[in-house]
Amino acid sequence: MPSHIFADRPAQPPEPGTVDALISQTRRLRGDVDAVRRDAVMDEDDPRKRWQRALCDLAVHQLDDLGAHLGQLKAGVPDEPPATPGAEDGSAAEAVTAPGAAYGAPAASTGTGSLLSRVGSAEWNLLTDEVSWSEELHQIFGRTPDSGPMSLDELPSVVFAEDQPLLQAMVTDCLIDGKPIDGEFRIVRTDGRVRTLHMMGEPVLDADGCTASMWAVLRDVSELRRSERAVRESRDSLQRRRHMERTERRVAVELQEAVLPPWRGSLRFAHGGPGAPLDVAGHYLPAASTGLIGGDWYDALALPDGDALLTVGDLTGHGVSATSSMAMLLGALRGMAVAGIRPGALMGHLNQLLETSGQPALGSAMCCRYDPASQRLSWAQAGHPAPLLFRDGTGRALARPDGVLLGATPRTAYEEAEVRLLPGDLLVLHTDGLTRRGGMDDSGTRRLLSLAPRLAGARDAQDCVRTVVEEFGEAPGEDDACVMVVRVGQ
């Protein structure tokens, strides 16, 4: 096989066009080898032609193996490449000898871990009991030339016990029935190393048609089989990991859907009650990566005393761990709000809960309580973006009361702020994943505030949510996000 195919190649994966070129070159080379092999078949009486044909058969095997590996490379490399294969006993790979070395051609060494194979030849004369091994075959078996070649009776002594029946069957079929040999078996060398050999051979018949000798060409395919095994194991591992990721994502999505508000469209509070009612709508925007189902939430809940709970939040992390922690916090938040706990104290309890939970994490959150009778909004926040208040066609961010991230500091206090809302006012509550889609600085917030004229002309809260989502793009972003719009009725 031409050594220039492998020379001076960069360590990075080849471009698709390069792989296609290598595949085409391998196919052309295989065709050339086939032509040489056909010429060798034409003259069975010439021993040199017979050996040439055997080496052509091995070259075809080499090219087929190379073509299979190039096909795998074109199809796609696993996320985690297999470890570089070494010798089966942990030692470094031996030098590589090209098939032509059986005729004294120069060896083509490509270094440790090459998929090219050392090739040796042998002939066992059944009439004279003479055995002839090439120097390369002695090296494959780890035998010195002084120790001499092994007879057919001695050969099974170095072969794996479970592979001995296969070798015996191949040799018997060749000697008795005149069948060609083509199979693999493993040997233990004199130095203890384990090698996998591919053996190809045929009987040599005398004038009477009886088997006079058996010749064979043996190829050390240890590195190739080890590489195939590593690729197969990596593929299996990748498939298992992808299955686990899909399963985890499905569980995370189901948990998120079970926890987030079940209502779609607008949710109206305080119909027929005192004060201005609220029109509320929310939306969850997923991340671009299907594995990034996070801990973002939004919620609106009518409380027993007639007030409304409005909350958004975001926990660090993704997957089942983040969504389960989010479910725990949101459940606790709802329970404490129903019990009448004010936003500031409520945030303190959530901080303690997250700090002592079995799945420690950080989170930002905002909790608002709206009294429709007085039209006053009381709110507290934990490292979260402030609500945006839109009034009379303009928007501004409310001044944030003090509050650190949930889970960051034990036994911390959270301040509470209050603002009076007027009929027609609009509040936009969101997680920071939304504004990050508009830029890493405050450009995302500025884009939100610039929507004031369009939001003022919207029909309802759901229409406002559509406006926000259209502005920031419905296509998934780098992180998931939530947005909730609250409009005070006239």
Tab-separated table of C-alpha atoms in Angstrom:
chain	number	residue	atom	x	y	z
A	1	MET	CA	0.000	0.000	0.000
A	2	PRO	CA	1.533	3.384	-0.912
A	3	SER	CA	3.104	4.885	2.175
A	4	HIS	CA	2.651	8.438	0.837
A	5	ILE	CA	-1.068	8.179	1.653
A	6	PHE	CA	-0.191	8.365	5.351
A	7	ALA	CA	2.866	10.641	5.230
A	8	ASP	CA	2.882	14.232	6.460
A	9	ARG	CA	-0.773	14.263	7.440
A	10	PRO	CA	-1.970	16.787	10.076
A	11	ALA	CA	-3.148	15.529	13.427
A	12	GLN	CA	-6.594	17.099	12.948
A	13	PRO	CA	-9.514	15.210	11.312
A	14	PRO	CA	-9.382	15.433	7.491
A	15	GLU	CA	-11.898	17.482	5.571
A	16	PRO	CA	-14.788	15.560	3.950
A	17	GLY	CA	-13.295	16.174	0.497
A	18	THR	CA	-9.981	14.687	1.615
A	19	VAL	CA	-11.724	11.564	2.922
A	20	ASP	CA	-13.605	11.185	-0.384
A	21	ALA	CA	-10.307	11.490	-2.267
A	22	LEU	CA	-8.714	8.825	-0.079
A	23	ILE	CA	-11.679	6.511	-0.619
A	24	SER	CA	-11.422	6.979	-4.395
A	25	GLN	CA	-7.676	6.409	-4.301
A	26	THR	CA	-8.137	3.247	-2.243
A	27	ARG	CA	-10.702	1.923	-4.724
A	28	ARG	CA	-8.411	2.604	-7.680
A	29	LEU	CA	-5.512	0.936	-5.925
A	30	ARG	CA	-7.656	-2.091	-5.134
A	31	GLY	CA	-8.551	-2.376	-8.802
A	32	ASP	CA	-4.875	-2.328	-9.724
A	33	VAL	CA	-4.128	-5.065	-7.177
A	34	ASP	CA	-7.015	-7.141	-8.550
A	35	ALA	CA	-5.500	-6.882	-12.021
A	36	VAL	CA	-2.120	-8.093	-10.756
A	37	ARG	CA	-3.829	-10.922	-8.893
A	38	ARG	CA	-5.647	-12.055	-12.053
A	39	ASP	CA	-2.347	-12.146	-13.936
A	40	ALA	CA	-0.850	-14.288	-11.161
A	41	VAL	CA	-3.707	-16.780	-11.398
A	42	MET	CA	-2.963	-17.346	-15.064
A	43	ASP	CA	0.231	-19.296	-14.288
A	44	GLU	CA	-0.328	-21.709	-11.375
A	45	ASP	CA	2.899	-23.646	-12.061
A	46	ASP	CA	5.169	-20.685	-11.300
A	47	PRO	CA	5.835	-20.668	-7.499
A	48	ARG	CA	6.688	-16.982	-7.588
A	49	LYS	CA	3.350	-16.211	-9.227
A	50	ARG	CA	1.616	-18.296	-6.586
A	51	TRP	CA	3.230	-16.293	-3.787
A	52	GLN	CA	2.511	-13.101	-5.650
A	53	ARG	CA	-1.168	-14.006	-5.818
A	54	ALA	CA	-1.219	-14.745	-2.066
A	55	LEU	CA	0.341	-11.385	-1.322
A	56	CYS	CA	-2.178	-9.722	-3.640
A	57	ASP	CA	-4.960	-11.400	-1.671
A	58	LEU	CA	-3.514	-9.946	1.524
A	59	ALA	CA	-3.164	-6.529	-0.103
A	60	VAL	CA	-6.857	-6.687	-1.041
A	61	HIS	CA	-7.676	-7.455	2.603
A	62	GLN	CA	-5.557	-4.473	3.673
A	63	LEU	CA	-7.301	-2.166	1.217
A	64	ASP	CA	-10.738	-3.435	2.207
A	65	ASP	CA	-9.898	-2.757	5.865
A	66	LEU	CA	-8.642	0.717	4.960
A	67	GLY	CA	-11.772	1.392	2.933
A	68	ALA	CA	-13.964	0.351	5.874
A	69	HIS	CA	-12.089	2.704	8.220
A	70	LEU	CA	-12.326	5.585	5.754
A	71	GLY	CA	-16.050	4.918	5.424
A	72	GLN	CA	-16.420	5.129	9.198
A	73	LEU	CA	-14.458	8.386	9.194
A	74	LYS	CA	-16.708	9.847	6.502
A	75	ALA	CA	-19.848	8.749	8.368
A	76	GLY	CA	-18.736	10.615	11.468
A	77	VAL	CA	-16.286	10.283	14.322
A	78	PRO	CA	-17.680	9.584	17.848
A	79	ASP	CA	-17.707	12.482	20.333
A	80	GLU	CA	-15.037	10.782	22.371
A	81	PRO	CA	-12.392	9.136	20.160
A	82	PRO	CA	-11.171	5.687	21.199
A	83	ALA	CA	-7.915	5.408	23.064
A	84	THR	CA	-4.849	4.882	20.870
A	85	PRO	CA	-4.476	1.135	20.512
A	86	GLY	CA	-1.297	-0.454	21.786
A	87	ALA	CA	-0.106	-4.017	21.985
A	88	GLU	CA	-2.615	-6.428	23.509
A	89	ASP	CA	-0.389	-6.959	26.497
A	90	GLY	CA	0.170	-3.242	26.997
A	91	SER	CA	3.529	-3.109	25.174
A	92	ALA	CA	4.300	-0.868	22.242
A	93	ALA	CA	3.352	-1.989	18.764
A	94	GLU	CA	6.038	-3.630	16.663
A	95	ALA	CA	7.520	-2.224	13.485
A	96	VAL	CA	5.409	-2.680	10.382
A	97	THR	CA	6.487	-4.596	7.352
A	98	ALA	CA	4.745	-4.171	4.011
A	99	PRO	CA	3.570	-7.234	2.092
A	100	GLY	CA	6.371	-6.840	-0.403
A	101	ALA	CA	8.912	-7.607	2.305
A	102	ALA	CA	8.353	-11.314	1.671
A	103	TYR	CA	10.314	-10.787	-1.547
A	104	GLY	CA	12.990	-8.622	0.014
A	105	ALA	CA	11.250	-5.296	-0.648
A	106	PRO	CA	11.869	-2.455	1.822
A	107	ALA	CA	9.698	-2.408	4.934
A	108	ALA	CA	7.131	0.384	5.196
A	109	SER	CA	7.139	1.351	8.856
A	110	THR	CA	4.535	3.793	10.080
A	111	GLY	CA	5.285	3.635	13.801
A	112	THR	CA	3.443	2.527	16.903
A	113	GLY	CA	-0.235	1.719	16.572
A	114	SER	CA	-0.264	1.485	12.770
A	115	LEU	CA	-3.083	-0.415	11.123
A	116	LEU	CA	-0.712	-1.743	8.465
A	117	SER	CA	0.392	-5.291	9.212
A	118	ARG	CA	3.564	-7.305	9.373
A	119	VAL	CA	3.389	-10.136	6.852
A	120	GLY	CA	5.342	-13.391	6.745
A	121	SER	CA	5.275	-16.554	4.662
A	122	ALA	CA	5.663	-20.269	5.323
A	123	GLU	CA	5.711	-23.601	3.477
A	124	TRP	CA	5.355	-27.066	4.971
A	125	ASN	CA	6.591	-29.913	2.721
A	126	LEU	CA	4.637	-33.055	3.504
A	127	LEU	CA	7.004	-35.334	1.568
A	128	THR	CA	10.294	-34.269	3.145
A	129	ASP	CA	8.940	-32.787	6.421
A	130	GLU	CA	10.907	-29.654	5.622
A	131	VAL	CA	9.509	-26.361	6.912
A	132	SER	CA	10.439	-22.976	5.494
A	133	TRP	CA	9.601	-19.718	7.294
A	134	SER	CA	10.439	-16.211	6.163
A	135	GLU	CA	12.365	-13.957	8.501
A	136	GLU	CA	9.229	-11.835	8.982
A	137	LEU	CA	7.238	-14.853	10.173
A	138	HIS	CA	9.895	-15.601	12.803
A	139	GLN	CA	9.503	-12.003	14.007
A	140	ILE	CA	5.696	-12.310	14.110
A	141	PHE	CA	5.937	-15.400	16.337
A	142	GLY	CA	8.746	-13.889	18.407
A	143	ARG	CA	11.160	-16.689	17.458
A	144	THR	CA	14.821	-16.261	16.600
A	145	PRO	CA	16.020	-17.778	13.305
A	146	ASP	CA	18.226	-20.121	15.359
A	147	SER	CA	15.152	-21.691	16.959
A	148	GLY	CA	13.874	-22.592	13.503
A	149	PRO	CA	10.348	-22.765	12.114
A	150	MET	CA	7.482	-24.692	13.664
A	151	SER	CA	5.978	-27.797	12.102
A	152	LEU	CA	2.230	-28.171	11.620
A	153	ASP	CA	2.194	-30.446	14.668
A	154	GLU	CA	4.000	-27.846	16.809
A	155	LEU	CA	1.952	-24.864	15.662
A	156	PRO	CA	-1.114	-25.501	17.909
A	157	SER	CA	1.107	-25.295	21.008
A	158	VAL	CA	1.282	-21.487	20.713
A	159	VAL	CA	-2.344	-21.022	19.612
A	160	PHE	CA	-5.126	-20.047	22.028
A	161	ALA	CA	-6.951	-23.171	23.212
A	162	GLU	CA	-10.322	-21.910	21.943
A	163	ASP	CA	-8.783	-21.146	18.513
A	164	GLN	CA	-7.052	-24.513	18.073
A	165	PRO	CA	-10.141	-26.303	16.597
A	166	LEU	CA	-10.425	-23.581	13.935
A	167	LEU	CA	-6.753	-23.903	12.959
A	168	GLN	CA	-6.986	-27.702	12.904
A	169	ALA	CA	-10.089	-27.560	10.688
A	170	MET	CA	-8.438	-25.153	8.230
A	171	VAL	CA	-5.277	-27.252	7.959
A	172	THR	CA	-7.228	-30.516	7.635
A	173	ASP	CA	-9.491	-29.104	4.908
A	174	CYS	CA	-6.435	-27.872	3.056
A	175	LEU	CA	-4.441	-31.112	3.281
A	176	ILE	CA	-7.299	-33.586	2.801
A	177	ASP	CA	-9.829	-31.769	0.636
A	178	GLY	CA	-7.551	-29.263	-1.095
A	179	LYS	CA	-9.505	-26.260	0.189
A	180	PRO	CA	-7.791	-22.864	0.502
A	181	ILE	CA	-7.065	-21.493	3.962
A	182	ASP	CA	-8.556	-18.175	5.028
A	183	GLY	CA	-9.072	-17.541	8.739
A	184	GLU	CA	-7.797	-15.911	11.931
A	185	PHE	CA	-6.437	-17.227	15.207
A	186	ARG	CA	-4.543	-15.866	18.207
A	187	ILE	CA	-1.098	-16.904	19.361
A	188	VAL	CA	0.998	-16.347	22.472
A	189	ARG	CA	4.544	-15.438	21.482
A	190	THR	CA	7.616	-16.693	23.298
A	191	ASP	CA	7.839	-13.316	25.082
A	192	GLY	CA	4.226	-13.634	26.304
A	193	ARG	CA	2.697	-11.147	23.895
A	194	VAL	CA	-0.671	-12.007	22.347
A	195	ARG	CA	-1.090	-11.459	18.632
A	196	THR	CA	-3.956	-12.044	16.192
A	197	LEU	CA	-2.930	-13.596	12.867
A	198	HIS	CA	-4.803	-13.818	9.585
A	199	MET	CA	-3.701	-16.891	7.622
A	200	MET	CA	-4.216	-17.442	3.894
A	201	GLY	CA	-2.849	-20.463	2.020
A	202	GLU	CA	-3.393	-23.305	-0.431
A	203	PRO	CA	-2.190	-26.859	-0.980
A	204	VAL	CA	0.512	-27.541	-3.574
A	205	LEU	CA	-0.329	-30.677	-5.548
A	206	ASP	CA	2.104	-33.133	-7.142
A	207	ALA	CA	1.748	-34.663	-10.596
A	208	ASP	CA	-0.709	-37.232	-9.278
A	209	GLY	CA	-2.977	-34.575	-7.761
A	210	CYS	CA	-1.955	-35.390	-4.201
A	211	THR	CA	-1.024	-32.747	-1.666
A	212	ALA	CA	2.747	-32.372	-1.631
A	213	SER	CA	3.050	-29.266	0.509
A	214	MET	CA	1.085	-26.432	2.028
A	215	TRP	CA	2.064	-22.806	1.751
A	216	ALA	CA	0.607	-19.882	3.617
A	217	VAL	CA	0.962	-16.165	4.126
A	218	LEU	CA	0.289	-14.909	7.669
A	219	ARG	CA	-0.567	-11.330	8.497
A	220	ASP	CA	-0.408	-9.831	11.982
A	221	VAL	CA	-3.786	-8.038	12.285
A	222	SER	CA	-3.576	-7.359	16.037
A	223	GLU	CA	-3.559	-3.570	15.732
A	224	LEU	CA	-6.339	-3.573	13.147
A	225	ARG	CA	-8.635	-5.783	15.221
A	226	ARG	CA	-7.840	-3.759	18.328
A	227	SER	CA	-8.734	-0.559	16.499
A	228	GLU	CA	-11.990	-2.089	15.244
A	229	ARG	CA	-12.814	-3.195	18.776
A	230	ALA	CA	-12.070	0.277	20.149
A	231	VAL	CA	-14.268	1.898	17.492
A	232	ARG	CA	-17.059	-0.594	18.178
A	233	GLU	CA	-16.838	-0.038	21.934
A	234	SER	CA	-16.761	3.738	21.452
A	235	ARG	CA	-19.800	3.541	19.185
A	236	ASP	CA	-21.648	1.402	21.724
A	237	SER	CA	-20.666	3.794	24.512
A	238	LEU	CA	-21.804	6.756	22.435
A	239	GLN	CA	-25.139	5.104	21.708
A	240	ARG	CA	-25.641	4.332	25.404
A	241	ARG	CA	-24.789	7.893	26.365
A	242	ARG	CA	-27.137	9.319	23.744
A	243	HIS	CA	-29.904	7.001	24.935
A	244	MET	CA	-29.325	8.170	28.508
A	245	GLU	CA	-29.339	11.808	27.381
A	246	ARG	CA	-32.609	11.331	25.481
A	247	THR	CA	-34.148	9.587	28.485
A	248	GLU	CA	-32.980	12.300	30.878
A	249	ARG	CA	-34.249	15.025	28.587
A	250	ARG	CA	-37.660	13.337	28.291
A	251	VAL	CA	-37.910	13.080	32.081
A	252	ALA	CA	-36.801	16.712	32.468
A	253	VAL	CA	-39.357	17.916	29.917
A	254	GLU	CA	-42.157	15.912	31.517
A	255	LEU	CA	-41.230	17.224	34.960
A	256	GLN	CA	-41.060	20.785	33.675
A	257	GLU	CA	-44.436	20.493	31.944
A	258	ALA	CA	-45.960	19.055	35.125
A	259	VAL	CA	-44.694	21.946	37.252
A	260	LEU	CA	-45.077	25.024	35.049
A	261	PRO	CA	-48.553	26.640	34.918
A	262	PRO	CA	-51.036	24.534	32.944
A	263	TRP	CA	-52.806	27.542	31.475
A	264	ARG	CA	-52.226	28.626	27.904
A	265	GLY	CA	-52.941	32.081	26.606
A	266	SER	CA	-53.993	34.747	29.097
A	267	LEU	CA	-54.922	34.184	32.743
A	268	ARG	CA	-57.218	36.798	34.307
A	269	PHE	CA	-57.425	37.554	38.038
A	270	ALA	CA	-59.962	39.389	40.226
A	271	HIS	CA	-62.864	39.340	37.801
A	272	GLY	CA	-65.801	40.934	39.586
A	273	GLY	CA	-63.666	41.630	42.658
A	274	PRO	CA	-62.509	44.956	44.078
A	275	GLY	CA	-59.791	46.890	42.274
A	276	ALA	CA	-58.201	46.493	38.869
A	277	PRO	CA	-57.944	42.932	37.533
A	278	LEU	CA	-54.757	41.444	36.056
A	279	ASP	CA	-54.260	39.923	32.638
A	280	VAL	CA	-51.280	37.522	32.747
A	281	ALA	CA	-49.516	35.482	30.053
A	282	GLY	CA	-46.211	33.616	30.035
A	283	HIS	CA	-43.944	31.676	27.705
A	284	TYR	CA	-40.975	29.321	28.017
A	285	LEU	CA	-38.225	29.574	25.377
A	286	PRO	CA	-36.038	26.454	25.087
A	287	ALA	CA	-32.292	26.416	24.560
A	288	ALA	CA	-30.706	25.506	21.231
A	289	SER	CA	-29.210	22.321	22.659
A	290	THR	CA	-31.832	19.652	23.294
A	291	GLY	CA	-29.880	18.648	26.417
A	292	LEU	CA	-30.174	22.092	28.053
A	293	ILE	CA	-33.579	21.765	29.705
A	294	GLY	CA	-32.941	24.042	32.653
A	295	GLY	CA	-34.491	25.246	35.861
A	296	ASP	CA	-36.270	28.372	34.547
A	297	TRP	CA	-39.839	28.925	35.715
A	298	TYR	CA	-42.695	31.400	35.662
A	299	ASP	CA	-45.897	31.239	37.687
A	300	ALA	CA	-49.041	33.196	38.498
A	301	LEU	CA	-51.389	32.065	41.240
A	302	ALA	CA	-54.576	33.448	42.823
A	303	LEU	CA	-54.119	33.469	46.630
A	304	PRO	CA	-56.879	32.825	49.197
A	305	ASP	CA	-57.030	36.464	50.351
A	306	GLY	CA	-57.621	37.709	46.789
A	307	ASP	CA	-54.025	38.731	46.117
A	308	ALA	CA	-52.061	37.375	43.126
A	309	LEU	CA	-48.663	35.669	43.274
A	310	LEU	CA	-46.335	36.487	40.357
A	311	THR	CA	-42.923	34.828	40.188
A	312	VAL	CA	-40.083	33.984	37.783
A	313	GLY	CA	-36.792	32.297	38.515
A	314	ASP	CA	-33.790	30.451	37.150
A	315	LEU	CA	-31.684	27.713	38.759
A	316	THR	CA	-28.166	26.852	37.635
A	317	GLY	CA	-27.608	23.579	35.824
A	318	HIS	CA	-29.622	21.586	33.332
A	319	GLY	CA	-31.412	18.295	33.068
A	320	VAL	CA	-33.341	16.336	35.669
A	321	SER	CA	-31.292	17.743	38.555
A	322	ALA	CA	-32.164	21.352	37.676
A	323	THR	CA	-35.826	20.682	36.907
A	324	SER	CA	-36.310	18.656	40.090
A	325	SER	CA	-34.747	21.442	42.176
A	326	MET	CA	-36.954	23.937	40.359
A	327	ALA	CA	-40.019	21.840	41.147
A	328	MET	CA	-39.027	21.725	44.822
A	329	LEU	CA	-38.535	25.515	45.033
A	330	LEU	CA	-41.684	26.376	43.113
A	331	GLY	CA	-43.771	24.029	45.249
A	332	ALA	CA	-42.361	25.556	48.428
A	333	LEU	CA	-42.878	29.070	47.055
A	334	ARG	CA	-46.526	28.406	46.272
A	335	GLY	CA	-47.145	26.856	49.670
A	336	MET	CA	-45.581	29.742	51.602
A	337	ALA	CA	-47.392	32.328	49.469
A	338	VAL	CA	-50.728	30.627	50.144
A	339	ALA	CA	-49.835	30.694	53.862
A	340	GLY	CA	-49.544	34.494	53.642
A	341	ILE	CA	-45.733	34.844	53.914
A	342	ARG	CA	-44.562	38.128	52.406
A	343	PRO	CA	-42.109	38.205	49.430
A	344	GLY	CA	-39.010	39.272	51.434
A	345	ALA	CA	-39.397	36.600	54.103
A	346	LEU	CA	-40.417	34.084	51.484
A	347	MET	CA	-37.137	34.607	49.605
A	348	GLY	CA	-35.216	34.045	52.821
A	349	HIS	CA	-36.944	30.697	53.346
A	350	LEU	CA	-36.219	29.664	49.754
A	351	ASN	CA	-32.556	30.562	50.233
A	352	GLN	CA	-32.352	28.361	53.316
A	353	LEU	CA	-34.162	25.525	51.547
A	354	LEU	CA	-31.814	25.601	48.551
A	355	GLU	CA	-28.703	25.991	50.702
A	356	THR	CA	-29.559	22.870	52.740
A	357	SER	CA	-30.976	20.725	49.919
A	358	GLY	CA	-29.387	17.475	48.817
A	359	GLN	CA	-28.725	18.982	45.387
A	360	PRO	CA	-26.963	22.276	46.159
A	361	ALA	CA	-27.285	24.877	43.428
A	362	LEU	CA	-27.522	28.602	42.898
A	363	GLY	CA	-30.594	30.358	41.652
A	364	SER	CA	-32.029	33.751	40.897
A	365	ALA	CA	-35.677	34.492	41.583
A	366	MET	CA	-38.248	37.242	41.888
A	367	CYS	CA	-41.460	37.034	43.891
A	368	CYS	CA	-44.265	39.590	43.574
A	369	ARG	CA	-47.518	39.887	45.478
A	370	TYR	CA	-50.234	42.089	43.979
A	371	ASP	CA	-53.158	43.467	45.964
A	372	PRO	CA	-55.942	44.350	43.485
A	373	ALA	CA	-57.829	46.419	46.058
A	374	SER	CA	-54.969	48.842	46.711
A	375	GLN	CA	-53.297	48.149	43.339
A	376	ARG	CA	-49.964	47.817	45.136
A	377	LEU	CA	-47.231	45.410	44.079
A	378	SER	CA	-44.848	44.198	46.798
A	379	TRP	CA	-41.768	42.326	45.554
A	380	ALA	CA	-38.400	40.920	46.500
A	381	GLN	CA	-35.603	39.501	44.397
A	382	ALA	CA	-32.564	37.246	44.715
A	383	GLY	CA	-29.941	38.247	42.170
A	384	HIS	CA	-32.627	38.537	39.502
A	385	PRO	CA	-33.339	41.125	36.780
A	386	ALA	CA	-35.808	43.759	37.950
A	387	PRO	CA	-39.347	43.924	36.520
A	388	LEU	CA	-39.784	46.324	33.612
A	389	LEU	CA	-42.690	48.736	34.075
A	390	PHE	CA	-44.302	50.160	30.928
A	391	ARG	CA	-46.558	53.194	31.375
A	392	ASP	CA	-47.853	55.754	28.900
A	393	GLY	CA	-45.799	54.352	26.016
A	394	THR	CA	-42.433	54.271	27.796
A	395	GLY	CA	-40.655	51.663	29.896
A	396	ARG	CA	-38.181	51.573	32.788
A	397	ALA	CA	-36.663	49.025	35.148
A	398	LEU	CA	-37.843	49.204	38.746
A	399	ALA	CA	-35.217	49.895	41.396
A	400	ARG	CA	-34.186	46.562	42.884
A	401	PRO	CA	-34.280	45.919	46.613
A	402	ASP	CA	-31.194	44.156	48.015
A	403	GLY	CA	-31.050	40.394	47.626
A	404	VAL	CA	-28.273	37.894	46.831
A	405	LEU	CA	-28.563	34.719	44.792
A	406	LEU	CA	-30.429	31.843	46.380
A	407	GLY	CA	-28.053	29.299	47.874
A	408	ALA	CA	-25.084	31.696	47.902
A	409	THR	CA	-25.093	32.849	51.555
A	410	PRO	CA	-26.826	31.228	54.541
A	411	ARG	CA	-29.136	33.221	56.830
A	412	THR	CA	-29.308	36.336	54.667
A	413	ALA	CA	-32.136	38.880	54.652
A	414	TYR	CA	-34.003	40.051	51.561
A	415	GLU	CA	-35.392	43.528	51.286
A	416	GLU	CA	-38.858	44.191	49.956
A	417	ALA	CA	-39.966	47.001	47.618
A	418	GLU	CA	-43.411	48.330	46.786
A	419	VAL	CA	-44.885	50.137	43.800
A	420	ARG	CA	-48.418	51.248	42.982
A	421	LEU	CA	-49.665	50.121	39.603
A	422	LEU	CA	-52.092	52.160	37.533
A	423	PRO	CA	-54.766	50.951	35.112
A	424	GLY	CA	-53.100	50.200	31.770
A	425	ASP	CA	-49.674	49.567	33.313
A	426	LEU	CA	-47.687	46.666	31.969
A	427	LEU	CA	-45.057	44.578	33.786
A	428	VAL	CA	-42.552	42.345	31.988
A	429	LEU	CA	-40.926	39.711	34.232
A	430	HIS	CA	-38.209	37.544	32.694
A	431	THR	CA	-35.150	35.396	33.365
A	432	ASP	CA	-31.739	36.599	32.193
A	433	GLY	CA	-31.637	33.993	29.420
A	434	LEU	CA	-34.037	36.259	27.494
A	435	THR	CA	-31.932	39.425	27.563
A	436	ARG	CA	-28.750	37.451	26.833
A	437	ARG	CA	-30.279	36.644	23.475
A	438	GLY	CA	-30.115	40.349	22.757
A	439	GLY	CA	-26.439	40.762	23.781
A	440	MET	CA	-24.074	40.084	26.663
A	441	ASP	CA	-24.360	43.614	28.126
A	442	ASP	CA	-27.549	45.600	28.797
A	443	SER	CA	-28.450	45.735	25.099
A	444	GLY	CA	-31.040	42.992	25.666
A	445	THR	CA	-32.794	45.084	28.298
A	446	ARG	CA	-32.703	48.121	26.021
A	447	ARG	CA	-34.330	46.073	23.272
A	448	LEU	CA	-37.079	45.059	25.675
A	449	LEU	CA	-37.696	48.676	26.709
A	450	SER	CA	-37.763	49.766	23.064
A	451	LEU	CA	-40.864	47.601	22.584
A	452	ALA	CA	-42.943	50.078	24.616
A	453	PRO	CA	-44.964	51.497	21.665
A	454	ARG	CA	-45.772	48.033	20.320
A	455	LEU	CA	-46.734	46.720	23.762
A	456	ALA	CA	-48.979	49.728	24.365
A	457	GLY	CA	-50.959	48.817	21.243
A	458	ALA	CA	-51.274	45.102	22.052
A	459	ARG	CA	-54.724	43.614	22.585
A	460	ASP	CA	-53.909	41.619	25.696
A	461	ALA	CA	-51.049	40.085	27.697
A	462	GLN	CA	-50.770	37.108	25.355
A	463	ASP	CA	-50.310	39.469	22.399
A	464	CYS	CA	-47.545	41.224	24.371
A	465	VAL	CA	-45.780	37.904	24.938
A	466	ARG	CA	-45.922	37.203	21.191
A	467	THR	CA	-44.336	40.605	20.542
A	468	VAL	CA	-41.464	39.858	22.931
A	469	VAL	CA	-40.873	36.383	21.514
A	470	GLU	CA	-40.899	37.714	17.936
A	471	GLU	CA	-38.382	40.406	18.865
A	472	PHE	CA	-35.928	38.007	20.466
A	473	GLY	CA	-36.545	35.218	18.011
A	474	GLU	CA	-38.512	32.050	18.412
A	475	ALA	CA	-35.407	30.054	17.422
A	476	PRO	CA	-33.747	28.444	20.455
A	477	GLY	CA	-30.899	30.417	22.039
A	478	GLU	CA	-27.788	29.414	23.980
A	479	ASP	CA	-29.805	29.136	27.202
A	480	ASP	CA	-33.441	28.625	28.040
A	481	ALA	CA	-35.528	31.566	29.200
A	482	CYS	CA	-38.940	32.564	30.558
A	483	VAL	CA	-40.974	35.704	30.042
A	484	MET	CA	-44.231	36.702	31.772
A	485	VAL	CA	-46.313	39.777	30.957
A	486	VAL	CA	-48.753	41.274	33.482
A	487	ARG	CA	-51.193	43.972	32.420
A	488	VAL	CA	-53.353	45.910	34.836
A	489	GLY	CA	-56.957	46.208	33.681
A	490	GLN	CA	-58.612	49.537	32.996
